[in-house]
Amino acid sequence: MSAELVQFLLAGITLGAIYALVALGFAIIYNASHVINFAQGEFVMIGGMAATAFVDSGLPLPLAAAAAVAAATLVGLALEKLAVEPARNASVVTLIIITIGASILLRGLASLVWDKKIHSLPAFTGDKPIAIGGATLLPQTLWVLGATVVAVAALWWFFNRTLTGKAILAVSHNHLAARLMGISVRRVLMVSFGLSAALGALAGILIAPISFTSWDIGVMLGLKGFAAAILGGLGSGPGAIAGGLALGLIEALGAGYLSSAYKDVFAFVIILGALVFLPNGLAGRRAAERV
Amino acid sequence: MFFRTLLAMGTLALASLVQAQEPIRIGAFLSVTGPAAFLGDPEQKTLELYVEKINAAGGVLGRKLQLYSYDSAGDAEKARAYVKRLIEQDKVDVLVGGSTTGETMAAVPLVEAAQVPFISLAGAVVIIEPVKKWVFKTPHTDRMACEKIFDDMRARGATKVALISGAGGFDRSMRAECLKVASAHGVQIVADESYGAGDTDMTAQLTKIKNTPGVQAVLNCGFGQGPAIVTKNYRQLGIQAPFYQSHGVASKQYVKLSGDAAEGVRLPAAALLIAETLPASDKQKKVVVDYKREYESRFKSEVSTFGGHAYDGLMLAVDAIKRAGGTDRAKMRDALESTKGYMGTAGVVNMSAKDHMGLDLSAFRMLEVKKGDWALVQ
Amino acid sequence: MSRKGFAVLALVVALLPLALTNNYTYEVAIVVGLNAIVCVGLNLLIGYAGQISLGHAGFFGLGAYGSAILAARYGWPPFAALASAVAGVSFIAWVIGKPVLRLKGHYLAMATLGLGIIVAVVLATEDQITGGPDGMAVPPLGVASFVLQGEKLWYWIVGAVLLATVWLALNIIDSPHGRAWRALHGSEVAAGAIGIDPARHKLTAFVLSAASAALAGALTAHYSGFITPAKASFLHSIELVTMVVFGGMASTFGAVVGAAILTTLPQLLTALKEYEMVTLGAVMMLTMIFMPQGLVPTLEKALAAARRKPE
């Protein structure tokens, strides 16, 4: 393998891990509520911005990160309680507009609470590049990858080994049946919004040392995360991860070997192709429509 | 009878007093939000700060300044609507604004038709070339930046150059200008890469540049967080060729974000960035130090050259109003066009009928990042 | 209702100039009209046929740039450029609509979003032809030395095109096509079972909505004399969908009202300065939470209920 290819793959995996974390957030909320939360990218922004603000005010990094995740989780819970729950029976498009309204609101609030400047976090363990097969990567990239793996493992454990997690899965399969089994759908919704907000915030904190953070980074990351979630198949956890990594690799290899100006176009052309030929995503299942 | 005459005279005097008190209306449309917010935000703050200061000192020709400012959010369509609003509804005397070239160019047909003097704060050369009767601008053009950079590269013996550009208007316009003037300045563009808005990793593009044979220097046309990420990736990949940024990142923020990776990076910028370290003999020192102190003490944040463009725009307008003896639009325009030797944050401005910017290459200083701060390249 | 509604709309268009005091207010009215043209078309797709599109700004941009490039770079007469651009975009919509409309719900949302982004990236990157992100100048509409310029003239042009679009939309909704759409919206499988061809009817709605977006795009370009790729961006797509949903899905007049309110709102909110975004987001959320059907259908229902009470 040439050093060039290794470098492209490393770039792709770094991008992909971030997209995967954002896509997982989409998948969790979609599973529990069948809502596509277009404010998902704003959780990433809140995570990064809150963490930098806490660090600037003197908190040590680990504490600042924990506080930022907690802050984003609260925002996620509030979003569910105040905006999504009252409109639970509205149509898909109405819910999309509500979450888009929420993302505009959150972006506006962030520019007021913090500012419109670009901020950075210090790298967790230094800036010295590590050489691998003629290519290089930053220690922070290892943090991103490691944290993604840990988060995915924790999620798997949560959904398969805890009662709350199983309850969420039950609700995602059938709301009514789950309710008959005594599961509180309302609580499940709250948990899933809190969880995906926390995941988004984690992504925001992890990338802040690499690609910085500002009040408006949520738009593009949310968009790419949505694309990754769709590519993987909506509502599928492993699909979201596969979709995220695939999208990151397509972008990096497209930029490296074809044209960097058109790398996003390649990504979307491939997604379009995948949708047309695999209408339910990489890992999606075919659902029959009830008449 | 006498009493009535007195009353009439009093009313007359009062009326002319009101006439004299009629404020001078300054119209602004800036990208205070949106992708170019880092331009519009300091511009807006600067205008507010100096309108307030000028009014506190008694205004201009005994009249107060009144600022009408709208957020066009980097959107040309919005800019158009606000320019109409400023001209038709707010009836402004002069326009200062247009943070981006797109917003400026959308406004040009309107100000030409309405015949209102307009001082743009955007960079591209199309704004003043060809010359438009009512349109002026304060920042250096992107073409000047390309020329300054290419000259510096050649002086260091580098003639084979790689470009890496963002997807924004500033980025694409500067890239196009650099491609145009490269051969005239004795350099050859051997690689031409791009990255998108909101991209978080540019190692793929830079790896391609690294593996392009013969690259002797690299230039990044861009603004915002993109260039800081490119800088970090550049060092990560260990590319040895000299690295140049554009005047689009001329703020302390860029150095802070890039950290150690920014060491040795060069860029052309106005003297504002090195205000305090300028020699006392430098004629520009007073104006840039004053502006920097005012801005930083008021807003508790680092000054950028973008806010400086707004400062120059407002001061050029005020200067023209003074010389025109009022706000007659044609007289203001003529006064603007005959601006000579005005010392601003961007440099000395000498306008003419052929040049509605009035800056030359000497207004640009070549700076290098040394120990986390800007230093003048001798 | 629809005939009465059309008469009211015509009256509003005819009488509005009495309230328009200067070129700026005319400008706002014209932009409202142009947005309303897109929304009435988009509503056929979203409101009636029940298909989401998050990429209609792409069609708007293609119409605008198609007409602008043909007129400015190739010297076509502007009217011919405009007509060809609209026809060309309709053809493109027809070609890509076939495979894309097989997708449902969020997958369709993603596909249309992707198409919109592809258009926006191409327009911003091919700067030799399109002028890049800074945009390009567009020649005015006209024949020989007679050019259509000035806000007052354009007000009547846009008003007439809007009324024609609304009239066409109302007629299509009352036609077998319209009934088929409503059946599809309820259940595609059920509609198929009673002999309605879902693919054909969805495609018609898609092409019509793309054509109206392209027409409004081309008119915008020639009216304002300048166009940037921002008009083809994802954010503009979202704006358009928001107008449709805000005003009321499956209500042609709702689409017009939605366009009118959401176009003028930011102009009214300028006094709020830095609180503008927060307010806009809050208004969007509150309206959709408390009126999930949208403004016009909710008010219609309330009105009908109020009327019924006395009896």
PDB file of N, CA and C in Angstrom, chain B residues 226-295:
ATOM      1  N   GLY B 226     -11.136  27.245   7.925  1.00  0.00           N
ATOM      2  CA  GLY B 226     -10.453  26.416   6.937  1.00  0.00           C
ATOM      3  C   GLY B 226      -8.943  26.579   6.945  1.00  0.00           C
ATOM      4  N   PRO B 227      -8.428  27.805   6.771  1.00  0.00           N
ATOM      5  CA  PRO B 227      -6.983  27.993   6.727  1.00  0.00           C
ATOM      6  C   PRO B 227      -6.256  27.515   7.982  1.00  0.00           C
ATOM      7  N   ALA B 228      -6.890  27.627   9.142  1.00  0.00           N
ATOM      8  CA  ALA B 228      -6.231  27.148  10.362  1.00  0.00           C
ATOM      9  C   ALA B 228      -6.117  25.623  10.334  1.00  0.00           C
ATOM     10  N   ILE B 229      -7.157  24.958   9.822  1.00  0.00           N
ATOM     11  CA  ILE B 229      -7.091  23.494   9.709  1.00  0.00           C
ATOM     12  C   ILE B 229      -6.020  23.116   8.682  1.00  0.00           C
ATOM     13  N   VAL B 230      -5.984  23.838   7.551  1.00  0.00           N
ATOM     14  CA  VAL B 230      -4.970  23.566   6.531  1.00  0.00           C
ATOM     15  C   VAL B 230      -3.578  23.721   7.133  1.00  0.00           C
ATOM     16  N   THR B 231      -3.384  24.757   7.926  1.00  0.00           N
ATOM     17  CA  THR B 231      -2.079  24.994   8.534  1.00  0.00           C
ATOM     18  C   THR B 231      -1.668  23.828   9.432  1.00  0.00           C
ATOM     19  N   LYS B 232      -2.615  23.378  10.254  1.00  0.00           N
ATOM     20  CA  LYS B 232      -2.306  22.245  11.152  1.00  0.00           C
ATOM     21  C   LYS B 232      -1.982  20.993  10.342  1.00  0.00           C
ATOM     22  N   ASN B 233      -2.790  20.718   9.330  1.00  0.00           N
ATOM     23  CA  ASN B 233      -2.566  19.536   8.491  1.00  0.00           C
ATOM     24  C   ASN B 233      -1.229  19.625   7.757  1.00  0.00           C
ATOM     25  N   TYR B 234      -0.859  20.845   7.357  1.00  0.00           N
ATOM     26  CA  TYR B 234       0.391  21.088   6.634  1.00  0.00           C
ATOM     27  C   TYR B 234       1.582  20.638   7.475  1.00  0.00           C
ATOM     28  N   ARG B 235       1.552  21.012   8.761  1.00  0.00           N
ATOM     29  CA  ARG B 235       2.648  20.626   9.659  1.00  0.00           C
ATOM     30  C   ARG B 235       2.580  19.144   9.991  1.00  0.00           C
ATOM     31  N   GLN B 236       1.339  18.646  10.130  1.00  0.00           N
ATOM     32  CA  GLN B 236       1.170  17.222  10.443  1.00  0.00           C
ATOM     33  C   GLN B 236       1.839  16.367   9.369  1.00  0.00           C
ATOM     34  N   LEU B 237       1.664  16.758   8.107  1.00  0.00           N
ATOM     35  CA  LEU B 237       2.233  15.993   7.003  1.00  0.00           C
ATOM     36  C   LEU B 237       3.714  16.284   6.819  1.00  0.00           C
ATOM     37  N   GLY B 238       4.232  17.256   7.554  1.00  0.00           N
ATOM     38  CA  GLY B 238       5.648  17.570   7.475  1.00  0.00           C
ATOM     39  C   GLY B 238       6.076  18.129   6.136  1.00  0.00           C
ATOM     40  N   ILE B 239       5.228  18.912   5.479  1.00  0.00           N
ATOM     41  CA  ILE B 239       5.608  19.521   4.202  1.00  0.00           C
ATOM     42  C   ILE B 239       6.608  20.640   4.489  1.00  0.00           C
ATOM     43  N   GLN B 240       7.707  20.650   3.735  1.00  0.00           N
ATOM     44  CA  GLN B 240       8.798  21.579   4.041  1.00  0.00           C
ATOM     45  C   GLN B 240       8.722  22.893   3.273  1.00  0.00           C
ATOM     46  N   ALA B 241       8.007  22.915   2.130  1.00  0.00           N
ATOM     47  CA  ALA B 241       7.973  24.122   1.289  1.00  0.00           C
ATOM     48  C   ALA B 241       7.401  25.298   2.077  1.00  0.00           C
ATOM     49  N   PRO B 242       7.877  26.534   1.795  1.00  0.00           N
ATOM     50  CA  PRO B 242       7.328  27.708   2.476  1.00  0.00           C
ATOM     51  C   PRO B 242       5.815  27.801   2.272  1.00  0.00           C
ATOM     52  N   PHE B 243       5.114  28.204   3.326  1.00  0.00           N
ATOM     53  CA  PHE B 243       3.661  28.199   3.302  1.00  0.00           C
ATOM     54  C   PHE B 243       3.139  29.625   3.450  1.00  0.00           C
ATOM     55  N   TYR B 244       2.198  30.016   2.557  1.00  0.00           N
ATOM     56  CA  TYR B 244       1.627  31.362   2.568  1.00  0.00           C
ATOM     57  C   TYR B 244       0.129  31.304   2.803  1.00  0.00           C
ATOM     58  N   GLN B 245      -0.367  32.258   3.566  1.00  0.00           N
ATOM     59  CA  GLN B 245      -1.803  32.441   3.704  1.00  0.00           C
ATOM     60  C   GLN B 245      -2.187  33.751   3.028  1.00  0.00           C
ATOM     61  N   SER B 246      -3.501  33.976   2.881  1.00  0.00           N
ATOM     62  CA  SER B 246      -3.954  35.220   2.269  1.00  0.00           C
ATOM     63  C   SER B 246      -4.248  36.246   3.364  1.00  0.00           C
ATOM     64  N   HIS B 247      -4.566  37.479   2.933  1.00  0.00           N
ATOM     65  CA  HIS B 247      -4.982  38.511   3.882  1.00  0.00           C
ATOM     66  C   HIS B 247      -6.339  38.194   4.497  1.00  0.00           C
ATOM     67  N   GLY B 248      -6.999  37.117   4.017  1.00  0.00           N
ATOM     68  CA  GLY B 248      -8.299  36.719   4.573  1.00  0.00           C
ATOM     69  C   GLY B 248      -8.216  36.211   6.001  1.00  0.00           C
ATOM     70  N   VAL B 249      -7.024  35.835   6.466  1.00  0.00           N
ATOM     71  CA  VAL B 249      -6.899  35.366   7.850  1.00  0.00           C
ATOM     72  C   VAL B 249      -6.084  36.347   8.682  1.00  0.00           C
ATOM     73  N   ALA B 250      -6.096  37.609   8.252  1.00  0.00           N
ATOM     74  CA  ALA B 250      -5.275  38.602   8.934  1.00  0.00           C
ATOM     75  C   ALA B 250      -5.876  38.990  10.279  1.00  0.00           C
ATOM     76  N   SER B 251      -5.832  38.075  11.233  1.00  0.00           N
ATOM     77  CA  SER B 251      -6.239  38.404  12.595  1.00  0.00           C
ATOM     78  C   SER B 251      -5.442  37.509  13.542  1.00  0.00           C
ATOM     79  N   LYS B 252      -5.374  37.953  14.774  1.00  0.00           N
ATOM     80  CA  LYS B 252      -4.637  37.195  15.778  1.00  0.00           C
ATOM     81  C   LYS B 252      -5.259  35.819  15.978  1.00  0.00           C
ATOM     82  N   GLN B 253      -6.582  35.760  15.699  1.00  0.00           N
ATOM     83  CA  GLN B 253      -7.306  34.524  15.909  1.00  0.00           C
ATOM     84  C   GLN B 253      -6.695  33.359  15.122  1.00  0.00           C
ATOM     85  N   TYR B 254      -6.255  33.650  13.893  1.00  0.00           N
ATOM     86  CA  TYR B 254      -5.669  32.597  13.062  1.00  0.00           C
ATOM     87  C   TYR B 254      -4.443  32.004  13.740  1.00  0.00           C
ATOM     88  N   VAL B 255      -3.590  32.864  14.279  1.00  0.00           N
ATOM     89  CA  VAL B 255      -2.368  32.394  14.937  1.00  0.00           C
ATOM     90  C   VAL B 255      -2.720  31.564  16.166  1.00  0.00           C
ATOM     91  N   LYS B 256      -3.733  32.046  16.908  1.00  0.00           N
ATOM     92  CA  LYS B 256      -4.133  31.344  18.117  1.00  0.00           C
ATOM     93  C   LYS B 256      -4.663  29.955  17.790  1.00  0.00           C
ATOM     94  N   LEU B 257      -5.536  29.881  16.760  1.00  0.00           N
ATOM     95  CA  LEU B 257      -6.138  28.594  16.414  1.00  0.00           C
ATOM     96  C   LEU B 257      -5.099  27.600  15.909  1.00  0.00           C
ATOM     97  N   SER B 258      -4.169  28.092  15.093  1.00  0.00           N
ATOM     98  CA  SER B 258      -3.209  27.162  14.491  1.00  0.00           C
ATOM     99  C   SER B 258      -2.100  26.778  15.465  1.00  0.00           C
ATOM    100  N   GLY B 259      -1.879  27.569  16.486  1.00  0.00           N
ATOM    101  CA  GLY B 259      -0.844  27.255  17.468  1.00  0.00           C
ATOM    102  C   GLY B 259       0.538  27.206  16.843  1.00  0.00           C
ATOM    103  N   ASP B 260       1.344  26.230  17.277  1.00  0.00           N
ATOM    104  CA  ASP B 260       2.723  26.118  16.797  1.00  0.00           C
ATOM    105  C   ASP B 260       2.795  25.917  15.292  1.00  0.00           C
ATOM    106  N   ALA B 261       1.735  25.314  14.730  1.00  0.00           N
ATOM    107  CA  ALA B 261       1.749  25.007  13.290  1.00  0.00           C
ATOM    108  C   ALA B 261       1.888  26.267  12.452  1.00  0.00           C
ATOM    109  N   ALA B 262       1.505  27.434  13.016  1.00  0.00           N
ATOM    110  CA  ALA B 262       1.538  28.661  12.232  1.00  0.00           C
ATOM    111  C   ALA B 262       2.934  29.267  12.135  1.00  0.00           C
ATOM    112  N   GLU B 263       3.896  28.758  12.919  1.00  0.00           N
ATOM    113  CA  GLU B 263       5.253  29.322  12.902  1.00  0.00           C
ATOM    114  C   GLU B 263       5.816  29.329  11.482  1.00  0.00           C
ATOM    115  N   GLY B 264       6.295  30.486  11.056  1.00  0.00           N
ATOM    116  CA  GLY B 264       6.921  30.574   9.748  1.00  0.00           C
ATOM    117  C   GLY B 264       5.961  30.833   8.603  1.00  0.00           C
ATOM    118  N   VAL B 265       4.663  30.840   8.867  1.00  0.00           N
ATOM    119  CA  VAL B 265       3.690  31.131   7.802  1.00  0.00           C
ATOM    120  C   VAL B 265       3.766  32.611   7.458  1.00  0.00           C
ATOM    121  N   ARG B 266       3.720  32.925   6.163  1.00  0.00           N
ATOM    122  CA  ARG B 266       3.744  34.330   5.746  1.00  0.00           C
ATOM    123  C   ARG B 266       2.406  34.737   5.146  1.00  0.00           C
ATOM    124  N   LEU B 267       2.076  36.002   5.291  1.00  0.00           N
ATOM    125  CA  LEU B 267       0.892  36.534   4.599  1.00  0.00           C
ATOM    126  C   LEU B 267       1.008  38.035   4.428  1.00  0.00           C
ATOM    127  N   PRO B 268       0.349  38.567   3.383  1.00  0.00           N
ATOM    128  CA  PRO B 268       0.335  40.013   3.179  1.00  0.00           C
ATOM    129  C   PRO B 268      -0.818  40.615   3.974  1.00  0.00           C
ATOM    130  N   ALA B 269      -0.588  41.698   4.669  1.00  0.00           N
ATOM    131  CA  ALA B 269      -1.664  42.303   5.452  1.00  0.00           C
ATOM    132  C   ALA B 269      -1.375  43.773   5.679  1.00  0.00           C
ATOM    133  N   ALA B 270      -2.382  44.456   6.174  1.00  0.00           N
ATOM    134  CA  ALA B 270      -2.212  45.863   6.497  1.00  0.00           C
ATOM    135  C   ALA B 270      -1.394  45.989   7.777  1.00  0.00           C
ATOM    136  N   ALA B 271      -0.847  47.182   8.002  1.00  0.00           N
ATOM    137  CA  ALA B 271       0.036  47.411   9.138  1.00  0.00           C
ATOM    138  C   ALA B 271      -0.682  47.286  10.475  1.00  0.00           C
ATOM    139  N   LEU B 272      -2.021  47.273  10.426  1.00  0.00           N
ATOM    140  CA  LEU B 272      -2.815  47.200  11.647  1.00  0.00           C
ATOM    141  C   LEU B 272      -2.391  46.033  12.548  1.00  0.00           C
ATOM    142  N   LEU B 273      -2.022  44.902  11.918  1.00  0.00           N
ATOM    143  CA  LEU B 273      -1.697  43.711  12.698  1.00  0.00           C
ATOM    144  C   LEU B 273      -0.425  43.877  13.511  1.00  0.00           C
ATOM    145  N   ILE B 274       0.448  44.788  13.080  1.00  0.00           N
ATOM    146  CA  ILE B 274       1.707  44.963  13.805  1.00  0.00           C
ATOM    147  C   ILE B 274       1.805  46.390  14.329  1.00  0.00           C
ATOM    148  N   ALA B 275       0.614  46.948  14.657  1.00  0.00           N
ATOM    149  CA  ALA B 275       0.541  48.362  15.026  1.00  0.00           C
ATOM    150  C   ALA B 275       1.617  48.767  16.027  1.00  0.00           C
ATOM    151  N   GLU B 276       1.696  48.055  17.152  1.00  0.00           N
ATOM    152  CA  GLU B 276       2.581  48.488  18.225  1.00  0.00           C
ATOM    153  C   GLU B 276       4.060  48.343  17.887  1.00  0.00           C
ATOM    154  N   THR B 277       4.382  47.383  17.027  1.00  0.00           N
ATOM    155  CA  THR B 277       5.804  47.163  16.744  1.00  0.00           C
ATOM    156  C   THR B 277       6.308  48.000  15.569  1.00  0.00           C
ATOM    157  N   LEU B 278       5.408  48.795  14.952  1.00  0.00           N
ATOM    158  CA  LEU B 278       5.865  49.667  13.861  1.00  0.00           C
ATOM    159  C   LEU B 278       6.871  50.675  14.417  1.00  0.00           C
ATOM    160  N   PRO B 279       7.894  51.034  13.620  1.00  0.00           N
ATOM    161  CA  PRO B 279       8.820  52.075  14.094  1.00  0.00           C
ATOM    162  C   PRO B 279       8.071  53.402  14.253  1.00  0.00           C
ATOM    163  N   ALA B 280       8.495  54.204  15.213  1.00  0.00           N
ATOM    164  CA  ALA B 280       7.807  55.465  15.491  1.00  0.00           C
ATOM    165  C   ALA B 280       7.783  56.374  14.279  1.00  0.00           C
ATOM    166  N   SER B 281       8.747  56.173  13.365  1.00  0.00           N
ATOM    167  CA  SER B 281       8.812  57.040  12.194  1.00  0.00           C
ATOM    168  C   SER B 281       7.737  56.689  11.160  1.00  0.00           C
ATOM    169  N   ASP B 282       7.109  55.528  11.305  1.00  0.00           N
ATOM    170  CA  ASP B 282       6.119  55.092  10.319  1.00  0.00           C
ATOM    171  C   ASP B 282       4.887  55.994  10.386  1.00  0.00           C
ATOM    172  N   LYS B 283       4.515  56.566   9.245  1.00  0.00           N
ATOM    173  CA  LYS B 283       3.422  57.546   9.239  1.00  0.00           C
ATOM    174  C   LYS B 283       2.078  56.911   9.562  1.00  0.00           C
ATOM    175  N   GLN B 284       1.999  55.600   9.371  1.00  0.00           N
ATOM    176  CA  GLN B 284       0.720  54.937   9.611  1.00  0.00           C
ATOM    177  C   GLN B 284       0.526  54.593  11.087  1.00  0.00           C
ATOM    178  N   LYS B 285       1.606  54.698  11.866  1.00  0.00           N
ATOM    179  CA  LYS B 285       1.562  54.166  13.227  1.00  0.00           C
ATOM    180  C   LYS B 285       0.415  54.746  14.065  1.00  0.00           C
ATOM    181  N   LYS B 286       0.254  56.078  14.010  1.00  0.00           N
ATOM    182  CA  LYS B 286      -0.719  56.707  14.896  1.00  0.00           C
ATOM    183  C   LYS B 286      -2.134  56.178  14.636  1.00  0.00           C
ATOM    184  N   VAL B 287      -2.520  56.177  13.358  1.00  0.00           N
ATOM    185  CA  VAL B 287      -3.899  55.802  13.052  1.00  0.00           C
ATOM    186  C   VAL B 287      -4.184  54.350  13.443  1.00  0.00           C
ATOM    187  N   VAL B 288      -3.240  53.434  13.173  1.00  0.00           N
ATOM    188  CA  VAL B 288      -3.521  52.033  13.483  1.00  0.00           C
ATOM    189  C   VAL B 288      -3.475  51.759  14.987  1.00  0.00           C
ATOM    190  N   VAL B 289      -2.551  52.409  15.684  1.00  0.00           N
ATOM    191  CA  VAL B 289      -2.493  52.198  17.134  1.00  0.00           C
ATOM    192  C   VAL B 289      -3.752  52.740  17.803  1.00  0.00           C
ATOM    193  N   ASP B 290      -4.199  53.927  17.361  1.00  0.00           N
ATOM    194  CA  ASP B 290      -5.416  54.511  17.941  1.00  0.00           C
ATOM    195  C   ASP B 290      -6.612  53.594  17.727  1.00  0.00           C
ATOM    196  N   TYR B 291      -6.777  53.148  16.484  1.00  0.00           N
ATOM    197  CA  TYR B 291      -7.939  52.303  16.184  1.00  0.00           C
ATOM    198  C   TYR B 291      -7.892  51.008  17.003  1.00  0.00           C
ATOM    199  N   LYS B 292      -6.711  50.402  17.031  1.00  0.00           N
ATOM    200  CA  LYS B 292      -6.546  49.139  17.769  1.00  0.00           C
ATOM    201  C   LYS B 292      -6.914  49.322  19.244  1.00  0.00           C
ATOM    202  N   ARG B 293      -6.421  50.414  19.854  1.00  0.00           N
ATOM    203  CA  ARG B 293      -6.689  50.628  21.283  1.00  0.00           C
ATOM    204  C   ARG B 293      -8.179  50.857  21.530  1.00  0.00           C
ATOM    205  N   GLU B 294      -8.778  51.729  20.701  1.00  0.00           N
ATOM    206  CA  GLU B 294     -10.212  52.026  20.865  1.00  0.00           C
ATOM    207  C   GLU B 294     -11.030  50.737  20.797  1.00  0.00           C
ATOM    208  N   TYR B 295     -10.768  49.959  19.728  1.00  0.00           N
ATOM    209  CA  TYR B 295     -11.569  48.767  19.482  1.00  0.00           C
ATOM    210  C   TYR B 295     -11.382  47.748  20.607  1.00  0.00           C
TER     211      TYR B 295
END
